[in-house]
mmCIF file of C-alpha atoms in Angstrom:
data_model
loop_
_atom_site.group_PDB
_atom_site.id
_atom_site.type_symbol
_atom_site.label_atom_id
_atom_site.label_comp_id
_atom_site.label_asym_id
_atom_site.label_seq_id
_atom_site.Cartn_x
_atom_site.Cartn_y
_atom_site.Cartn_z
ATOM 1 C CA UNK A 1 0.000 0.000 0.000
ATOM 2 C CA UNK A 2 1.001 3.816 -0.042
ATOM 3 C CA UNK A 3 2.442 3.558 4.005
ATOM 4 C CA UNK A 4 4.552 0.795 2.701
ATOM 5 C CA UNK A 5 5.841 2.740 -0.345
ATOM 6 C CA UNK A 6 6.443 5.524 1.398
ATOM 7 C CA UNK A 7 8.132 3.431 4.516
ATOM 8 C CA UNK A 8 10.465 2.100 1.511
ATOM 9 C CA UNK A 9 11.247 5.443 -0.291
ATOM 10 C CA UNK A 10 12.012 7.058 3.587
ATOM 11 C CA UNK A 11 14.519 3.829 4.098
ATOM 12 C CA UNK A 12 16.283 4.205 0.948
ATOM 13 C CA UNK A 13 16.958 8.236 1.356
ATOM 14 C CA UNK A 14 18.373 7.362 4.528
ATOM 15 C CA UNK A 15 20.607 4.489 3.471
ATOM 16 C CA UNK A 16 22.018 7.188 0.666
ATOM 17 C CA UNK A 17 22.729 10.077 3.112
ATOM 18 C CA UNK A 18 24.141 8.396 5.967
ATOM 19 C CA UNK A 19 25.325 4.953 4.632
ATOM 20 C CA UNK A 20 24.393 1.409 5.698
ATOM 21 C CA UNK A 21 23.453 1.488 9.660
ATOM 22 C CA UNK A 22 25.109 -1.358 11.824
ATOM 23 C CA UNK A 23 23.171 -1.163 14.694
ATOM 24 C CA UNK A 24 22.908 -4.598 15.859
ATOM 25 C CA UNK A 25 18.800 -4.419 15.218
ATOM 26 C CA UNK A 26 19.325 -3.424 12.164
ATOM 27 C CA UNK A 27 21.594 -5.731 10.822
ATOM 28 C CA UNK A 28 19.262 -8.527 12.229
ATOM 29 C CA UNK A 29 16.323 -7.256 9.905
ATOM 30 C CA UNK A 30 18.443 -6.147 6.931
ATOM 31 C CA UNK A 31 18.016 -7.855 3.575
ATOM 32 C CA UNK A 32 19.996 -8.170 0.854
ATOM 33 C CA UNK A 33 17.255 -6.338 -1.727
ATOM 34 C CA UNK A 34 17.269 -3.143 0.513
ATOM 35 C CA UNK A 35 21.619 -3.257 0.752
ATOM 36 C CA UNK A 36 21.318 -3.913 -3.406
ATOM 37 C CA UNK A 37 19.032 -0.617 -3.844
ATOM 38 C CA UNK A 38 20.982 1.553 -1.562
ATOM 39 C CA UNK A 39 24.059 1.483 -3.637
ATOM 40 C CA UNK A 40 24.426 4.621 -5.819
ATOM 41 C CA UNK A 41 23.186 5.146 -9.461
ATOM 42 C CA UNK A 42 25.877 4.674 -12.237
ATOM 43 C CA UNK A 43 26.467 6.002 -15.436
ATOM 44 C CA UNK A 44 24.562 4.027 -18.574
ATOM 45 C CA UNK A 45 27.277 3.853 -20.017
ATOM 46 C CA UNK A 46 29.053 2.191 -17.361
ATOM 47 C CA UNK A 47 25.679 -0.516 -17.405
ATOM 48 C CA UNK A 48 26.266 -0.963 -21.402
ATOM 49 C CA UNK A 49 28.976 0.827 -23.394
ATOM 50 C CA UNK A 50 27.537 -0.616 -26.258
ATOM 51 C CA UNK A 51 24.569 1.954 -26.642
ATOM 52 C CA UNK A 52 27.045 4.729 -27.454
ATOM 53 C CA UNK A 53 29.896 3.668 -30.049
ATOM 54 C CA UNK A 54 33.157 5.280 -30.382
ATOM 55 C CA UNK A 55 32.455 7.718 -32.743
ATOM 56 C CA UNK A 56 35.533 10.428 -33.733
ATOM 57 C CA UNK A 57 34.382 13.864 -34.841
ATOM 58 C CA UNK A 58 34.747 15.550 -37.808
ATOM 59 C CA UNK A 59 35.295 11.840 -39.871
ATOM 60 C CA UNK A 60 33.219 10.598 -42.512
ATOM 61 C CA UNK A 61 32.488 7.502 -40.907
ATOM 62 C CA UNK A 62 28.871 6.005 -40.805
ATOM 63 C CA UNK A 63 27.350 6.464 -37.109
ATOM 64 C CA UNK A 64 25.388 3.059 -37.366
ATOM 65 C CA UNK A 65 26.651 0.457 -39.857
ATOM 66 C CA UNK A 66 24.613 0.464 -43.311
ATOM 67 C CA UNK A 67 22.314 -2.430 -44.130
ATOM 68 C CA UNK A 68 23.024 -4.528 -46.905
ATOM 69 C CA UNK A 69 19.854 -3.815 -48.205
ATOM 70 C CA UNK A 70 20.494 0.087 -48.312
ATOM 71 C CA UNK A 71 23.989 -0.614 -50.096
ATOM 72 C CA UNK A 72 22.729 -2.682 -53.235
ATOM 73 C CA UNK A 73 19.297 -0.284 -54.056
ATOM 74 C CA UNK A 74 19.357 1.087 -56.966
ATOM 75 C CA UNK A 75 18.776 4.895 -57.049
ATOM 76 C CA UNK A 76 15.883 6.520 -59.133
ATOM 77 C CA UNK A 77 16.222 9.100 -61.776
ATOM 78 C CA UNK A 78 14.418 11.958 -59.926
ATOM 79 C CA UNK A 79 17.282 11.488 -56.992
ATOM 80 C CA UNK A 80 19.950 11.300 -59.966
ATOM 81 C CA UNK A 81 18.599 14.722 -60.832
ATOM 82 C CA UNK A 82 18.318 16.167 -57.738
ATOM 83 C CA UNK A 83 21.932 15.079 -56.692
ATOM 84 C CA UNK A 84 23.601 16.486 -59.594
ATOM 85 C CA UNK A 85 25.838 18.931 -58.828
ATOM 86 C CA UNK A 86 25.487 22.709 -59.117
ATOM 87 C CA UNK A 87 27.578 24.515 -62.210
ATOM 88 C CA UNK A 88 30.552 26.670 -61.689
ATOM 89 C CA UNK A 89 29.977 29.111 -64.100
ATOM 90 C CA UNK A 90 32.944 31.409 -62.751
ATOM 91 C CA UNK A 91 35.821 30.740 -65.763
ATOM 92 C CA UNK A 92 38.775 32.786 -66.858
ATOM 93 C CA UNK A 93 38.855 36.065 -64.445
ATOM 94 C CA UNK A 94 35.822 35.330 -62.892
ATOM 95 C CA UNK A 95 37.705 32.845 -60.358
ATOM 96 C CA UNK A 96 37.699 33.545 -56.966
ATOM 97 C CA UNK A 97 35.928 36.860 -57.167
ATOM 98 C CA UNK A 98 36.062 39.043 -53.904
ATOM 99 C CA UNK A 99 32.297 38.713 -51.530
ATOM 100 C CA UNK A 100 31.855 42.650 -52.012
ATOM 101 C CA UNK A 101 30.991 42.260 -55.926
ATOM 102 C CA UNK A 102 27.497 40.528 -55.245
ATOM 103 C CA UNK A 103 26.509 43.001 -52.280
ATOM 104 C CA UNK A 104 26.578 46.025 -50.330
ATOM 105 C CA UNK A 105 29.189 47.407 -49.615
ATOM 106 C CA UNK A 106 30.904 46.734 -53.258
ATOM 107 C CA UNK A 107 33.065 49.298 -55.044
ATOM 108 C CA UNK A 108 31.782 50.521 -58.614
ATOM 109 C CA UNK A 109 30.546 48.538 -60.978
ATOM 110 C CA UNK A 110 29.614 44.500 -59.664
ATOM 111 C CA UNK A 111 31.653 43.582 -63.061
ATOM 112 C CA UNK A 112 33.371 45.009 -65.888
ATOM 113 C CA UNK A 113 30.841 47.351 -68.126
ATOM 114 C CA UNK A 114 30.896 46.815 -71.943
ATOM 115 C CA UNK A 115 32.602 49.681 -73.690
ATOM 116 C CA UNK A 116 29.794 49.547 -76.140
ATOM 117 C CA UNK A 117 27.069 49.884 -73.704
ATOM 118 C CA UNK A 118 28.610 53.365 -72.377
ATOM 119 C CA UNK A 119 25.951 56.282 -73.498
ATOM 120 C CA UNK A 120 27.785 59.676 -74.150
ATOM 121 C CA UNK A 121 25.323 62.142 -71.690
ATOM 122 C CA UNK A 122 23.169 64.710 -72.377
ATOM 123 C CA UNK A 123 23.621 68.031 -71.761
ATOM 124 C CA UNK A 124 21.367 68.340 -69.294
ATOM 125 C CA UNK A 125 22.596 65.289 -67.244
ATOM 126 C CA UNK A 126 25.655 67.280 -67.439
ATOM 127 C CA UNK A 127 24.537 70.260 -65.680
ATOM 128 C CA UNK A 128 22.809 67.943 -63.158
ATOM 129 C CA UNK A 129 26.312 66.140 -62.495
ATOM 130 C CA UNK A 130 28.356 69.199 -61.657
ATOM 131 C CA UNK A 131 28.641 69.691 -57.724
ATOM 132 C CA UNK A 132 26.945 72.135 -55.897
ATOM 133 C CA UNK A 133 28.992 75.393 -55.795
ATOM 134 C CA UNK A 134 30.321 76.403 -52.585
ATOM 135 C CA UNK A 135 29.036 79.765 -50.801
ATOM 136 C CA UNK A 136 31.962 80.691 -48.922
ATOM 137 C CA UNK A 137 32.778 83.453 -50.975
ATOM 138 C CA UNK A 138 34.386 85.903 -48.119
ATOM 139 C CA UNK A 139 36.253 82.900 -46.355
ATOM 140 C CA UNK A 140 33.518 83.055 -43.707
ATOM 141 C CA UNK A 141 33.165 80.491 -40.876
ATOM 142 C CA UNK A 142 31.455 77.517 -41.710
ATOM 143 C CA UNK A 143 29.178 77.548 -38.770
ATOM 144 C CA UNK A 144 28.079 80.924 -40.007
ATOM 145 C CA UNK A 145 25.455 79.254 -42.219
ATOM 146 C CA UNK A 146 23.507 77.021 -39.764
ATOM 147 C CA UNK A 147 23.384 75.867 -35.862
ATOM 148 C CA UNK A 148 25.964 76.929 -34.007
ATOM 149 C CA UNK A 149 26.954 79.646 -36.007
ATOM 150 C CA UNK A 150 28.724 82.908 -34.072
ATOM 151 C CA UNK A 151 27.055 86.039 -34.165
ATOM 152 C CA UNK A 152 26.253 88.101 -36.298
ATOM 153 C CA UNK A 153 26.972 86.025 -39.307
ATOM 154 C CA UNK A 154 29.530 87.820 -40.608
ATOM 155 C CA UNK A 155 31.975 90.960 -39.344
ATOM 156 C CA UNK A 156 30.109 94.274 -40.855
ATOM 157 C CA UNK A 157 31.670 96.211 -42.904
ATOM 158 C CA UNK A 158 30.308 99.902 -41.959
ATOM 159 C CA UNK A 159 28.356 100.781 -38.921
ATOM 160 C CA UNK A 160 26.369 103.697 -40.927
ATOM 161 C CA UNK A 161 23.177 101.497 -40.481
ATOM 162 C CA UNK A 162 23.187 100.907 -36.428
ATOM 163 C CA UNK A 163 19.877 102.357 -35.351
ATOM 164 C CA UNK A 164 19.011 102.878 -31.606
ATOM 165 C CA UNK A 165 17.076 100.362 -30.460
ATOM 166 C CA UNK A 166 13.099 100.594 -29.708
ATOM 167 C CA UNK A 167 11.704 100.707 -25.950
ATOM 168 C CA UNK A 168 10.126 97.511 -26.654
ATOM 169 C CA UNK A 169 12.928 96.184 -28.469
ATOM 170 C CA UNK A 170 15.271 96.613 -25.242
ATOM 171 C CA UNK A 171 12.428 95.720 -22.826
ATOM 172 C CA UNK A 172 12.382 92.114 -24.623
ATOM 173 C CA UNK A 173 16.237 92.059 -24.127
ATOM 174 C CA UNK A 174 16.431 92.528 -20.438
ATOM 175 C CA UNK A 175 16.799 88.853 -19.076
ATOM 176 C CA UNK A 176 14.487 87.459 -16.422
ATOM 177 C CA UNK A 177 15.150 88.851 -12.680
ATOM 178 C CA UNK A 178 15.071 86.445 -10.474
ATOM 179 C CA UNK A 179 12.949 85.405 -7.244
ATOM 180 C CA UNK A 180 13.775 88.008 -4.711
ATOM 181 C CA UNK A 181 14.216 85.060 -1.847
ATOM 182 C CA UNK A 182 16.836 83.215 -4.424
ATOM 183 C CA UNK A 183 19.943 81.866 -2.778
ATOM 184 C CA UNK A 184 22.489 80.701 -5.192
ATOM 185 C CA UNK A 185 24.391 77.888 -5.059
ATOM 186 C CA UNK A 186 27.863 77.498 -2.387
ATOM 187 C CA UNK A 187 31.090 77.372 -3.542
ATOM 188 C CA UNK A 188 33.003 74.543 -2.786
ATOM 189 C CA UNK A 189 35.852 76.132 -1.108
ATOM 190 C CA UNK A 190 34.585 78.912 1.353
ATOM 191 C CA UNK A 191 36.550 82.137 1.551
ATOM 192 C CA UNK A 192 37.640 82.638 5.447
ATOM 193 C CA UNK A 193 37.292 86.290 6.335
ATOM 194 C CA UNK A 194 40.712 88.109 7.735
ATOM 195 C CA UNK A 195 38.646 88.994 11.036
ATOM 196 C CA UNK A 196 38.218 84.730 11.932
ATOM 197 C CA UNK A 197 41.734 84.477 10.806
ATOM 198 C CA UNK A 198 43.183 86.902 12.976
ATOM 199 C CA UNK A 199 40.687 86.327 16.120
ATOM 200 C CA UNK A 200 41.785 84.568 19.426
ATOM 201 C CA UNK A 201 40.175 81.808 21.452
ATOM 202 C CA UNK A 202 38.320 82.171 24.421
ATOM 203 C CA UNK A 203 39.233 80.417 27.635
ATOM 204 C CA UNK A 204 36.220 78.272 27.259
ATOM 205 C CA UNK A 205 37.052 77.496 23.612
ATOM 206 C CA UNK A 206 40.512 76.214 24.884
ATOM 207 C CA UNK A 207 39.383 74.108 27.548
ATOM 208 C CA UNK A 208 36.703 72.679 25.578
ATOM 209 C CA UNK A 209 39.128 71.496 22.884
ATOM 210 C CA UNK A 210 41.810 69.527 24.861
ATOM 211 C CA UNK A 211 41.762 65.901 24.394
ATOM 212 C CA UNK A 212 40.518 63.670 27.266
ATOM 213 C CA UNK A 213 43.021 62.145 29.323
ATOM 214 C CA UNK A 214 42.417 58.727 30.230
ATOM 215 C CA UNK A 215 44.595 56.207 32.472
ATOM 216 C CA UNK A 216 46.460 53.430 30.364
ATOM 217 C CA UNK A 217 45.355 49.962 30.741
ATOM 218 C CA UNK A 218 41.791 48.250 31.097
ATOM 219 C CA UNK A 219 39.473 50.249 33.161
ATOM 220 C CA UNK A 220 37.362 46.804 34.093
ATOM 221 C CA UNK A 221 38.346 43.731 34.589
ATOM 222 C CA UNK A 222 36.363 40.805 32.472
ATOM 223 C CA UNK A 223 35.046 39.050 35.350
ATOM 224 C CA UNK A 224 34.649 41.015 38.994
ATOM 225 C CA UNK A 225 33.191 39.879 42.066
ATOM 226 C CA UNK A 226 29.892 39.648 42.841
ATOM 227 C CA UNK A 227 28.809 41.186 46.128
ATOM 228 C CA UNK A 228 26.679 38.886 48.765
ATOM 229 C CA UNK A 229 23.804 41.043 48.980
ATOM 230 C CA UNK A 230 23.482 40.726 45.458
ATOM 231 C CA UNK A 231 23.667 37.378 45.115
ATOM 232 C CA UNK A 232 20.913 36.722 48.210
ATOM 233 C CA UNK A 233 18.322 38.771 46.906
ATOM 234 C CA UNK A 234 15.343 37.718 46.007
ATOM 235 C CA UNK A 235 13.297 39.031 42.951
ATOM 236 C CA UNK A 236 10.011 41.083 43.253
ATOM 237 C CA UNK A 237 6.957 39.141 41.609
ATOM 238 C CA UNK A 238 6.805 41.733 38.837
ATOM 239 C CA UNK A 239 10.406 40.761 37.585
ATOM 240 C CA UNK A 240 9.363 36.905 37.994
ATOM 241 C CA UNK A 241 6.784 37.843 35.423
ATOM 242 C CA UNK A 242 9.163 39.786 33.146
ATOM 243 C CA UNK A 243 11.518 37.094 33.683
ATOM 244 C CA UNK A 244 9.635 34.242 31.703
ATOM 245 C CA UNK A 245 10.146 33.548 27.959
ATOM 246 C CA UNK A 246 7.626 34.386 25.321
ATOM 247 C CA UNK A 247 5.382 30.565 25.123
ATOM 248 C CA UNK A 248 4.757 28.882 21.259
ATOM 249 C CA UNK A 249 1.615 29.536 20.000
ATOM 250 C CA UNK A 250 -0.590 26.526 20.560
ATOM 251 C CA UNK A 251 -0.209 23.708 17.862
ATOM 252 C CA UNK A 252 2.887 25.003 17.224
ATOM 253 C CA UNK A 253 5.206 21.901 15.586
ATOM 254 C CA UNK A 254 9.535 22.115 15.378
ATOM 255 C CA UNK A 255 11.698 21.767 12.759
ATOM 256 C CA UNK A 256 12.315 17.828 11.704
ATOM 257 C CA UNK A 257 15.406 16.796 12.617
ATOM 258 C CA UNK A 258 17.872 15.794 9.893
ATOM 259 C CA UNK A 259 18.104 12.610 10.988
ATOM 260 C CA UNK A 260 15.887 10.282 12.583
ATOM 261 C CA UNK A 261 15.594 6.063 13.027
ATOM 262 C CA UNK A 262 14.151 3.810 10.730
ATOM 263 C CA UNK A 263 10.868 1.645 11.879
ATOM 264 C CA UNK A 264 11.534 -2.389 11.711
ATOM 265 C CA UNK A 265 8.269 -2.431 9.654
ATOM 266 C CA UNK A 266 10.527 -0.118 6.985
ATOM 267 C CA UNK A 267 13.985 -2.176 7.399
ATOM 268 C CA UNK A 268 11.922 -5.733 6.768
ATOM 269 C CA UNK A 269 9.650 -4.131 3.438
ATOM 270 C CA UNK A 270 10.333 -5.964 0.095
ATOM 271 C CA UNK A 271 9.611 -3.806 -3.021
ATOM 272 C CA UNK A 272 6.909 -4.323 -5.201
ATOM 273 C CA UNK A 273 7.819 -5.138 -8.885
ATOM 274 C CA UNK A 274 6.521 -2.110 -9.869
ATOM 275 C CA UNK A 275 8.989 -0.331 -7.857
ATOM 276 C CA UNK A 276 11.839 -2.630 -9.465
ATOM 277 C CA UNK A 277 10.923 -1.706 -12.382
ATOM 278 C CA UNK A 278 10.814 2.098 -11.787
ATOM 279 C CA UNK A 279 14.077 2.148 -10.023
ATOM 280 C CA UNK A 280 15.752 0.733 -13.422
ATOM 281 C CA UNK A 281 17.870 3.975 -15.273
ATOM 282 C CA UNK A 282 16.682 5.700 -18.166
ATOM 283 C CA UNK A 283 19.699 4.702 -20.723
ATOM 284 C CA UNK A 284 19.323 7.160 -23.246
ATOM 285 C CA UNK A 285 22.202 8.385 -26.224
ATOM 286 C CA UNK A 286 24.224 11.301 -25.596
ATOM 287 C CA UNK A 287 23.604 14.783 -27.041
ATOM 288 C CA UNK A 288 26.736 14.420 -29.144
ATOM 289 C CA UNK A 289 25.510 11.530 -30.878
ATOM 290 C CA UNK A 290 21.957 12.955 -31.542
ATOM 291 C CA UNK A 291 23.407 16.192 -32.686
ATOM 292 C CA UNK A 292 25.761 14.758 -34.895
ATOM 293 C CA UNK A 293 25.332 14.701 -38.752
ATOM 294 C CA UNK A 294 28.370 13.127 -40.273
ATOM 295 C CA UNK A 295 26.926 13.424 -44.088
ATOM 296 C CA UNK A 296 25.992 16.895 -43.646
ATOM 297 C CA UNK A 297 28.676 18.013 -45.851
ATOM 298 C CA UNK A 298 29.224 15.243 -48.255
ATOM 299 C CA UNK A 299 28.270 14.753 -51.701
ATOM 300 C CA UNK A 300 27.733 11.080 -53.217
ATOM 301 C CA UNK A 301 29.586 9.196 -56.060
ATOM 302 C CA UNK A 302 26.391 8.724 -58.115
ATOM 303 C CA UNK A 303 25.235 12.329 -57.308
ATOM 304 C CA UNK A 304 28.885 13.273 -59.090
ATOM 305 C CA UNK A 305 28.379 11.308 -61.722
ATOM 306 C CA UNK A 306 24.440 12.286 -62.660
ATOM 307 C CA UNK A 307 23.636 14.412 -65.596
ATOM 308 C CA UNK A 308 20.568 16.919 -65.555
ATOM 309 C CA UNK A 309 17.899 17.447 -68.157
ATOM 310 C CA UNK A 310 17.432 19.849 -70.782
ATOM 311 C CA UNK A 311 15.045 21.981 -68.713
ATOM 312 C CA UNK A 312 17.587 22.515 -65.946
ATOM 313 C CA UNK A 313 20.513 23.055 -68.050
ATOM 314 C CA UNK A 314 18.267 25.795 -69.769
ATOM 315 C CA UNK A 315 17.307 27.000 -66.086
ATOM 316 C CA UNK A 316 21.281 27.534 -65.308
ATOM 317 C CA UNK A 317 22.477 29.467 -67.768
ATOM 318 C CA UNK A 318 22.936 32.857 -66.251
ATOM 319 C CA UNK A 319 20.926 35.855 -67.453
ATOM 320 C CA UNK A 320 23.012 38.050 -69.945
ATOM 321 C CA UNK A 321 22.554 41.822 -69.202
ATOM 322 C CA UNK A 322 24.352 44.357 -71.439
#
């Protein structure tokens, strides 16, 4: 039943922490099932190194062995045309062209331009062409044509236009006064006046600023005697009271200990077949096996050998653009 389960699962837990008990008892009720399940859990491949061969990485080598079966079929033609390989139409200079000619990031042109494709321009395109002409005609600052800029824009060259400025005009200039209770920031360094540099101390002031004196040595001893009348007194009720600890709240329960004994009924269970069963390992294959793809990267003999159709030699000729 469940008890005895759990009995069983409590026994084994403690066999694993602490080891096997030899308390006399308990090596009267022991059996050899409950010794054989307390031993710890080893490696599957440890229990059968078959179920992961040696494989090396980065070889060509077959994980599994191939059937016989799978080495004498015959292969169809739609896999003979889907294993041909793909044509290398790069010939002559072609070879071995840089990764910047088929993207961004490419200098001019992808690939040499035919001389006799090159249009002579239009007048127009021309004029269109030519760069934008440059304003700095008086060598002025370029910040004095956007944000940033000084001012004015530019040093005047006569002051025969300056006009007084309007009421309003210099009304608008005046900057914002501020709040009349405004403190402004401290410095960081405060300026001492002459008069607190030059001023004397008080009596007071002196006698207030010498150091303590203090005898050298421990001023107590760590344990001193306790008087009699002390130690004959007897508390006042109200301290008796103040005296007691705080009580647990009723139904309160402590902390399990760590460790605690087995029951006999425990020590003498046998475990079901059920529980046999579950307590066999898992043997499963290693990630590096089920990740691993040794024919990712290679290319058959008969694929080598296949020849494509009409249609898909049509299909890869590349597109001719002038």
């Amino acid at each position: 039943n469940n008890n005895n389960m759990a009995i069983f699962l409590t026994t084994l837990s403690t066999l694993k922490r602490g080891g096997v008990n030899m308390d006399p008892m308990f090596l009267h009720y022991r059996s050899e099932r409950i010794i054989d399940l307390a031993q710890p859990k080893y490696s599957a491949e440890k229990l059968e190194p078959s179920i992961n061969p040696n494989v090396i990485w980065g070889n060509q080598e077959h994980l599994w062995p191939i059937s016989k079966a799978a080495l004498a079929s015959q292969v169809t033609g739609r896999v003979s045309d889907l294993s041909a390989p793909k044509r290398n139409f790069q010939d002559n200079d072609m070879v071995n062209r840089p990764q910047y000619v088929f993207g961004c990031g490419r200098h001019s042109v992808i690939w040499q331009v035919n001389p006799n494709s090159i249009a002579t321009p239009t007048t127009r395109v021309f004029v269109l062409s030519q760069p934008k002409p440059s304003n700095n005609l008086n060598n002025v600052e370029e910040y004095a044509f956007g944000c940033g800029r000084s001012s004015p824009y530019w040093v005047k060259k006569s002051q025969k236009n300056n006009f007084p400025p309007r009421p309003r005009t210099e009304e608008l200039a005046r900057h914002k006064n501020p709040h009349p209770n405004y403190l402004q920031p401290r410095a960081v360094q405060t300026a001492i006046p002459i008069a607190a540099m030059n001023a004397r101390p008080s009596g007071r002031l002196e006698s207030l600023s010498a150091p303590k004196t203090r005898r050298e040595g421990p001023y107590r001893d760590a344990m001193w005697k306790v008087a009699e009348g002390a130690m004959n007194t007897t508390p006042t009720p109200r301290q008796s009271e103040l005296s007691r600890h705080k009580p647990l709240v009723d139904g309160f329960a402590s902390a399990r200990e760590v460790m605690w004994p087995v029951s006999c009924a425990a020590r003498r269970a046998i475990a079901t077949p059920r529980t046999e069963e579950l307590a066999k390992p898992l043997i499963r294959a290693s990630m590096d096996h089920l990740q691993f793809y040794p024919d990712a990267f290679s290319v058959k003999e008969l694929a080598k050998k296949a020849r494509c159709s009409q249609r898909i030699e049509e299909l890869a000729h590349p597109i001719t653009r002038g």
